[in-house]
Every structure is written in C-alpha cells, then in structure tokens.
PDB file of C-alpha atoms in Angstrom:
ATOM      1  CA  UNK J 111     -28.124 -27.086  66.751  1.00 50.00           C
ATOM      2  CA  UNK J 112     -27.674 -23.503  65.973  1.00 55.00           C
ATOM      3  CA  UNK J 113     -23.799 -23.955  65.723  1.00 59.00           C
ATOM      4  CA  UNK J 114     -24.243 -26.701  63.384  1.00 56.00           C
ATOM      5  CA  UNK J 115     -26.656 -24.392  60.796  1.00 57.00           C
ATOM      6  CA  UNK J 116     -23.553 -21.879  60.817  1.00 57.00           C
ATOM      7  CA  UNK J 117     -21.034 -24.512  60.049  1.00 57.00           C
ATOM      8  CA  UNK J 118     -23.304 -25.696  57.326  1.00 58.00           C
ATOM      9  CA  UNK J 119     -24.014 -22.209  55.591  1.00 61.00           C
ATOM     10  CA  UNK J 120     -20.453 -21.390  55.719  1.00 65.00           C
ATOM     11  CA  UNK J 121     -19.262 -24.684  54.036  1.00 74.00           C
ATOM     12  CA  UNK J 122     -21.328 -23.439  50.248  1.00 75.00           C
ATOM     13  CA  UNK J 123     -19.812 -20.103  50.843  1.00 78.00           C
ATOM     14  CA  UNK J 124     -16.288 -21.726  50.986  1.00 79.00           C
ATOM     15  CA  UNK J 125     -17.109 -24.034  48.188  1.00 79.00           C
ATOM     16  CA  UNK J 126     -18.002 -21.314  46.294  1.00 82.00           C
ATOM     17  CA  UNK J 127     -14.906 -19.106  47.231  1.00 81.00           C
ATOM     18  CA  UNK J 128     -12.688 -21.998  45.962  1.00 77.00           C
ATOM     19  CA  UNK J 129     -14.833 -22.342  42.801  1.00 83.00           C
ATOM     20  CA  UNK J 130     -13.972 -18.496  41.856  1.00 84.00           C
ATOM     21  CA  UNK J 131     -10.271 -18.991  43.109  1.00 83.00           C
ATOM     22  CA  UNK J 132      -9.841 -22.068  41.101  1.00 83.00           C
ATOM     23  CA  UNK J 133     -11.861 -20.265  37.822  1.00 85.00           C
ATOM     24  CA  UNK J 134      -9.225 -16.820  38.058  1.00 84.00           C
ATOM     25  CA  UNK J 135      -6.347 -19.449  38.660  1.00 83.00           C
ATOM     26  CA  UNK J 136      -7.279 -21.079  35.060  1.00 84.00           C
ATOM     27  CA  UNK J 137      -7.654 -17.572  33.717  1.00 85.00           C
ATOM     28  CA  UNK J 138      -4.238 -16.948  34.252  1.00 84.00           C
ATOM     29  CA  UNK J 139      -2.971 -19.368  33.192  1.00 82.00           C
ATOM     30  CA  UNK J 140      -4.687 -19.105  29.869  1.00 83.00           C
ATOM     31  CA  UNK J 141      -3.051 -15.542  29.543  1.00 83.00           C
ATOM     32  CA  UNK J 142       0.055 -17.118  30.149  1.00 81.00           C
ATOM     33  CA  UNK J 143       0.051 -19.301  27.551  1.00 80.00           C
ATOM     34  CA  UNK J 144      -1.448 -16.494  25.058  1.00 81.00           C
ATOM     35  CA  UNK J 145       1.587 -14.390  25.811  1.00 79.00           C
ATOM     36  CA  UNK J 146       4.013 -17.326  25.244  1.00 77.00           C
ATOM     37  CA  UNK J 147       2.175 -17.869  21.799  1.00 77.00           C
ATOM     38  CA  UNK J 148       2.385 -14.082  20.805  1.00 76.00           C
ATOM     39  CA  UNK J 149       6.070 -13.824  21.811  1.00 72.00           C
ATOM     40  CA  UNK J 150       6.478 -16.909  19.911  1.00 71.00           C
ATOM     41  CA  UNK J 151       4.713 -15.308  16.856  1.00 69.00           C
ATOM     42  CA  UNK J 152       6.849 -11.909  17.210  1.00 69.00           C
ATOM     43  CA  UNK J 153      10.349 -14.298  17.304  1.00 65.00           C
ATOM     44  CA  UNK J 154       9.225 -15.773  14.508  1.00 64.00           C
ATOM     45  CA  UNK J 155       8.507 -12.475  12.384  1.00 66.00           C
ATOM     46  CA  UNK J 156      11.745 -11.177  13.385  1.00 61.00           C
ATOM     47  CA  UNK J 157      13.289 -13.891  12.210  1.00 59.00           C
ATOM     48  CA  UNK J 158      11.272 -13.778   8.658  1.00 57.00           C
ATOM     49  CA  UNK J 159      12.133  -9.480   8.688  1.00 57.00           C
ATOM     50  CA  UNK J 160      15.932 -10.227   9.459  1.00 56.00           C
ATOM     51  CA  UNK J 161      15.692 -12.950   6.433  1.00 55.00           C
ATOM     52  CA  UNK J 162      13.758 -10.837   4.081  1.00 57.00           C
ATOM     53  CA  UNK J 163      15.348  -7.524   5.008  1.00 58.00           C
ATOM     54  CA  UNK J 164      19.064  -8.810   3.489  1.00 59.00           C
ATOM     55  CA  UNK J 165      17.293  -9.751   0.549  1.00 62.00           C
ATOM     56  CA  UNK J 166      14.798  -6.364   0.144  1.00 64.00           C
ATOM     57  CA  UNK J 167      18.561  -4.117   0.458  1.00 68.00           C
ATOM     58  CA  UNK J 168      19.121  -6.362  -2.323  1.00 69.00           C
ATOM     59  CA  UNK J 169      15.711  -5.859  -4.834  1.00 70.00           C
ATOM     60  CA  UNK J 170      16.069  -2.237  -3.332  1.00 71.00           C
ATOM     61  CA  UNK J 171      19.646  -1.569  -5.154  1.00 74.00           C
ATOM     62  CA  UNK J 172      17.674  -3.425  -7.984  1.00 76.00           C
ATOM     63  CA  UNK J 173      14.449  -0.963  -8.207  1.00 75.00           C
ATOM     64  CA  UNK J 174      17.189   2.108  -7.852  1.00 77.00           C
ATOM     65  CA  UNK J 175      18.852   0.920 -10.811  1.00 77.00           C
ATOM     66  CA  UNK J 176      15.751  -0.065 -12.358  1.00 76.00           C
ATOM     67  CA  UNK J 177      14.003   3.962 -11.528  1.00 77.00           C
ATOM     68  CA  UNK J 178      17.274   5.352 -12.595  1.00 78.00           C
ATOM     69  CA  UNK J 179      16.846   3.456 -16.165  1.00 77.00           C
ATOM     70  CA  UNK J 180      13.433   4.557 -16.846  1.00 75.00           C
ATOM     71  CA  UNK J 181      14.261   7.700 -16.391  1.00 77.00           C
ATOM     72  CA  UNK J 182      17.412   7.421 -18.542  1.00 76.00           C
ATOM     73  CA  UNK J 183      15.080   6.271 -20.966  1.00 75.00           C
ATOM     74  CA  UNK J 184      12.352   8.719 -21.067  1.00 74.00           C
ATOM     75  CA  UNK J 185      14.810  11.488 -21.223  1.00 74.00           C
ATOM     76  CA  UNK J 186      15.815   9.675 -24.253  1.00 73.00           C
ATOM     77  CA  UNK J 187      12.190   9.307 -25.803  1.00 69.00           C
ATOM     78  CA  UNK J 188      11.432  12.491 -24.465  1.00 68.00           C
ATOM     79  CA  UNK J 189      14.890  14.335 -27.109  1.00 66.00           C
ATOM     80  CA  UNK J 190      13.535  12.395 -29.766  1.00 64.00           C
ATOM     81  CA  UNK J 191      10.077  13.562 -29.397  1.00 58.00           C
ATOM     82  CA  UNK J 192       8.343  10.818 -28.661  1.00 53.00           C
ATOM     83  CA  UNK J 193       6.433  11.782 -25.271  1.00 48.00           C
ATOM     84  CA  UNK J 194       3.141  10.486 -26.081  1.00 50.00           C
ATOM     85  CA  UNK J 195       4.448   6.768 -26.688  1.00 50.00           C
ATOM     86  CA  UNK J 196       7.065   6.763 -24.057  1.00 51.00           C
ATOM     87  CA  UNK J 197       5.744   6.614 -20.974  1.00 57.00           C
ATOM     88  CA  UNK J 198       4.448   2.862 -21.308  1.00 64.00           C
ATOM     89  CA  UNK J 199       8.008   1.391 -21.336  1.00 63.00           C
ATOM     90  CA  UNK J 200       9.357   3.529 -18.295  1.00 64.00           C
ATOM     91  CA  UNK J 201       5.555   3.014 -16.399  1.00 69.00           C
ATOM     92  CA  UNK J 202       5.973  -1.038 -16.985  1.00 70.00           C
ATOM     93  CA  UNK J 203       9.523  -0.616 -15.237  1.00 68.00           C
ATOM     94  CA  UNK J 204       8.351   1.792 -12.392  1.00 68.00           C
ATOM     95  CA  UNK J 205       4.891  -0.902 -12.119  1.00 72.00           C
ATOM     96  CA  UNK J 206       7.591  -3.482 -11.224  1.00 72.00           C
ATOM     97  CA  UNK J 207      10.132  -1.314  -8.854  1.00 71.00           C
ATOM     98  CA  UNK J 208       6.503  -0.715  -6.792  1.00 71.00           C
ATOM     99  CA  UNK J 209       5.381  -4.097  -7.292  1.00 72.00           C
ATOM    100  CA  UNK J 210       8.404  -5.779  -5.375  1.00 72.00           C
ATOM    101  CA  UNK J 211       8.940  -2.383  -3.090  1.00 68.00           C
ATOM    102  CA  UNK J 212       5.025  -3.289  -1.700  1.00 67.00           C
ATOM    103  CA  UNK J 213       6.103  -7.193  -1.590  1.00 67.00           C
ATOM    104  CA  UNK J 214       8.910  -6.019   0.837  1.00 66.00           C
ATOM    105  CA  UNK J 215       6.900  -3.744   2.246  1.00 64.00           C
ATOM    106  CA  UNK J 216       4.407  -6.412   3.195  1.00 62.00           C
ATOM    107  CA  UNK J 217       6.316  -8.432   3.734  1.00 62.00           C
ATOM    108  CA  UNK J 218       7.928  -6.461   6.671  1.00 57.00           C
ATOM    109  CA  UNK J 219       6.292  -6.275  10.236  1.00 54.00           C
ATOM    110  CA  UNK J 220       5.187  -2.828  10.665  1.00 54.00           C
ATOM    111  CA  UNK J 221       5.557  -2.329  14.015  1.00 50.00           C
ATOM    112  CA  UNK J 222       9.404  -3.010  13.344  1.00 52.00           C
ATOM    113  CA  UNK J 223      11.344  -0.234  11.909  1.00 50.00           C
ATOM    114  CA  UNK J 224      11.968  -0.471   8.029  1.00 52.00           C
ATOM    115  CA  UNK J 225      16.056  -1.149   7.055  1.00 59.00           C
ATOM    116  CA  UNK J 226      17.257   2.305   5.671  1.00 64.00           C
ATOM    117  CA  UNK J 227      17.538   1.432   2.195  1.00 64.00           C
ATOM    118  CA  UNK J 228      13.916  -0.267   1.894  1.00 64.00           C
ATOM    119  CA  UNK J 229      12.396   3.234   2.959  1.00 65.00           C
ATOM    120  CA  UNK J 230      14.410   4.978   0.440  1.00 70.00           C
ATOM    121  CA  UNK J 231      13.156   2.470  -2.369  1.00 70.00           C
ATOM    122  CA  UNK J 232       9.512   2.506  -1.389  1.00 71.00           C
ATOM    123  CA  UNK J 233       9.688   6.436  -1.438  1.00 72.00           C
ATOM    124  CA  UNK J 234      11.209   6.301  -4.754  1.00 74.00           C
ATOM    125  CA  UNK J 235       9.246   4.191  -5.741  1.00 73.00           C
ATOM    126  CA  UNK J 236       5.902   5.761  -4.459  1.00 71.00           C
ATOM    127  CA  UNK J 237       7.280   9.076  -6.214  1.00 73.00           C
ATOM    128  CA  UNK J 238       8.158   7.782  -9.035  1.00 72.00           C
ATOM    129  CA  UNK J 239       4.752   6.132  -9.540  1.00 68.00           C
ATOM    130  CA  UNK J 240       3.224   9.436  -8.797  1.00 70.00           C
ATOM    131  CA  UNK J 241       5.411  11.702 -11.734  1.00 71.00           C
ATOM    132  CA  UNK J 242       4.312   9.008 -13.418  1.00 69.00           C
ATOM    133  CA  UNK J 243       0.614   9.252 -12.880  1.00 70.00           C
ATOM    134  CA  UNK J 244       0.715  13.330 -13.136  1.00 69.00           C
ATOM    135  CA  UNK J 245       2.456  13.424 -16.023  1.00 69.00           C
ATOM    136  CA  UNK J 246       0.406  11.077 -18.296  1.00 68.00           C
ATOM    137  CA  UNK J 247      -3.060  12.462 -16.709  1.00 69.00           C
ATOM    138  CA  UNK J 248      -1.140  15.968 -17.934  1.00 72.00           C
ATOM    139  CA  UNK J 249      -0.539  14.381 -20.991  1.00 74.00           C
ATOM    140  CA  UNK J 250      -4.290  13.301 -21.416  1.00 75.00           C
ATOM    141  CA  UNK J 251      -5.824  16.124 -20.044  1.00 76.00           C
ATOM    142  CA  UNK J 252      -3.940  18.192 -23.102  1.00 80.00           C
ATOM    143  CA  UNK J 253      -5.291  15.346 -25.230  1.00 80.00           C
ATOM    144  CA  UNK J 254      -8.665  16.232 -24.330  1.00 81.00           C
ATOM    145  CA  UNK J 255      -8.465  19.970 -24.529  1.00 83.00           C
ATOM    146  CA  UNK J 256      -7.200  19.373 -27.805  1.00 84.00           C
ATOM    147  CA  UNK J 257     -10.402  17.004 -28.842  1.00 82.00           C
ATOM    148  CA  UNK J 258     -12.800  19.662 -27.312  1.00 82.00           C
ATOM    149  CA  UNK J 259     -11.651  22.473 -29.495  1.00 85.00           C
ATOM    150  CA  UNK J 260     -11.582  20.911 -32.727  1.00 84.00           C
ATOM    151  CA  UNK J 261     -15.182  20.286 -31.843  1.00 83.00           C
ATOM    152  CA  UNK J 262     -15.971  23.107 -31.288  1.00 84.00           C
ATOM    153  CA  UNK J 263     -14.460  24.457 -34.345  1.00 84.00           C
ATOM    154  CA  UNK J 264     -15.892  21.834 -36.074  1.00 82.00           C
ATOM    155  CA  UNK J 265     -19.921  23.252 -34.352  1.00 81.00           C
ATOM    156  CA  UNK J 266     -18.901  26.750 -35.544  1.00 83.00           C
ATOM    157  CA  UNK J 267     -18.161  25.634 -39.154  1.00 82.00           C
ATOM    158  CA  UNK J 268     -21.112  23.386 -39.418  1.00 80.00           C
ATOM    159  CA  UNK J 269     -23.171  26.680 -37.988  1.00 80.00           C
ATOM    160  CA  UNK J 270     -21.757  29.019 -40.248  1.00 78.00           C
ATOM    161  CA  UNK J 271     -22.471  26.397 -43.018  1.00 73.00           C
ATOM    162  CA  UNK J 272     -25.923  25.874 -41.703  1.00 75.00           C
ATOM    163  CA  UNK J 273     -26.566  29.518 -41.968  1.00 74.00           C
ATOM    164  CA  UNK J 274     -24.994  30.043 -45.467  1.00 72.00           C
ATOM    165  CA  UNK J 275     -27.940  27.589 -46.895  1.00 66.00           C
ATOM    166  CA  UNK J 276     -30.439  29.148 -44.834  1.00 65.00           C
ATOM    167  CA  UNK J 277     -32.880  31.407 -47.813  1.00 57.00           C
ATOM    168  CA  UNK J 278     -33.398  34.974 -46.370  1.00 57.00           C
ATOM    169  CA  UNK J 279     -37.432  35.107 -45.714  1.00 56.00           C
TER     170      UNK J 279
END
C-alpha cells in the first residue's frame, strides 16, 4: 500500500514536469518564428534601401544643383539690392531640396548606414535651411529695431509737442 501512494504522488509531479517542458518547448518555438519574421522584415528593408538609395544619389545630385541655384540667385538679388524680397524664391527652392532630402531620409533604415552622397545632401540641405532661417530672422530682427526707434522718436516728438502747448502756471 505504501509503495502504491508513492507511485501515485509521483505520477502529478511528472505530469506536471511534462506540462512545463511541453509550455518552454512552445515558447521556443514562438521565438523562432519571431526571428524568422524580423529577418524577413530586415531583407525586405534592405531591399527597399538598395532600391531607394540609387534613386536618393539621384534627387541628391538634384537638391545640389538645386542649393547651388538658390544661391546663384540670391547673390544675384542680393547685387541688385533686393535682400528683403529675395529670400522667398531661394527659401521655396531650399523648402524642396529638404523636403525630398527628409523623404530619403525616411525613407532609409536608420540602423543601415546612409550612401555617401545622401549624407552630403541632407547636410546641405540642413545648412542651407539654417543660413536660411538666420539670415531672414537677421533680416527681421533689423526690421524691428528699425520699427522700435521710429517709435520712439515718434514718443519724443509727441512729448516735446505735448509740452510746447502746456501754459506755464
């Protein structure tokens, strides 16, 4: 009888010992198939960078050619002394040299490493978009300067004005 007892409490305890065997087997195998998937995904992305990277060395020649003409041009505006209404033309051309450098940007894997070209573009571009920003917030900043005095010239004349009418007591 006692022998018996044994042989029955050890039969749950190897149930349940198969139970976590079979349970860590299944867990495995679900890793397995989440690796497949994710090397799957990174083939695939790749793929899409070596496809999209032939075609960013591409829009990168474009945006050079595109940075180089703004500039071309607002050295031109610039000589014939029209910096305040320049900028707009050149910024419209450097908008769209960033526009398609952050599409190929984004459109890259970041973990890879960027073709040579694309990181020259999207630092020309980034710069460019920055000379850009400092010189028209230059540009207004003077602007505003310029608004603030003629106030306050305009305060002092209304003072001395005000003062002129004033009767002595």
């Amino acid at each position: 009888m006692h022998k018996f007892s044994q042989q029955q409490q050890q039969k749950p305890e190897q149930q349940r010992q198969h139970q976590q065997w079979q349970q860590q087997l299944q867990q495995q195998q679900q890793q397995q198939q989440q690796q497949q998937q994710q090397q799957q995904q990174q083939q695939q992305l790749t793929c899409a960078i070596g496809s999209s990277s032939s075609s960013n060395s591409k829009t990168a020649r474009r945006n050079q050619a595109a940075a180089k003409q703004a500039a071309a041009a607002r050295k031109a505006a610039a000589a014939a002394g029209g910096a305040a209404a320049e900028p707009t033309a050149a910024a419209a051309v450097e908008q769209k040299a960033a526009t398609a450098a952050t599409a190929a940007a984004a459109a890259a894997d970041p973990h890879e490493v960027y073709n040579d070209e694309v990181v020259q573009v999207l630092g020309q571009a980034s710069s460019a978009c920055t000379a850009n920003l400092s010189s028209s917030s230059s540009s207004s900043s003077k602007r505003l300067m310029q608004q603030q005095q003629q106030q306050q010239q305009q305060q002092k004349q209304q003072q001395q004005h005000n003062a002129s009418h004033i009767s002595p007591l």
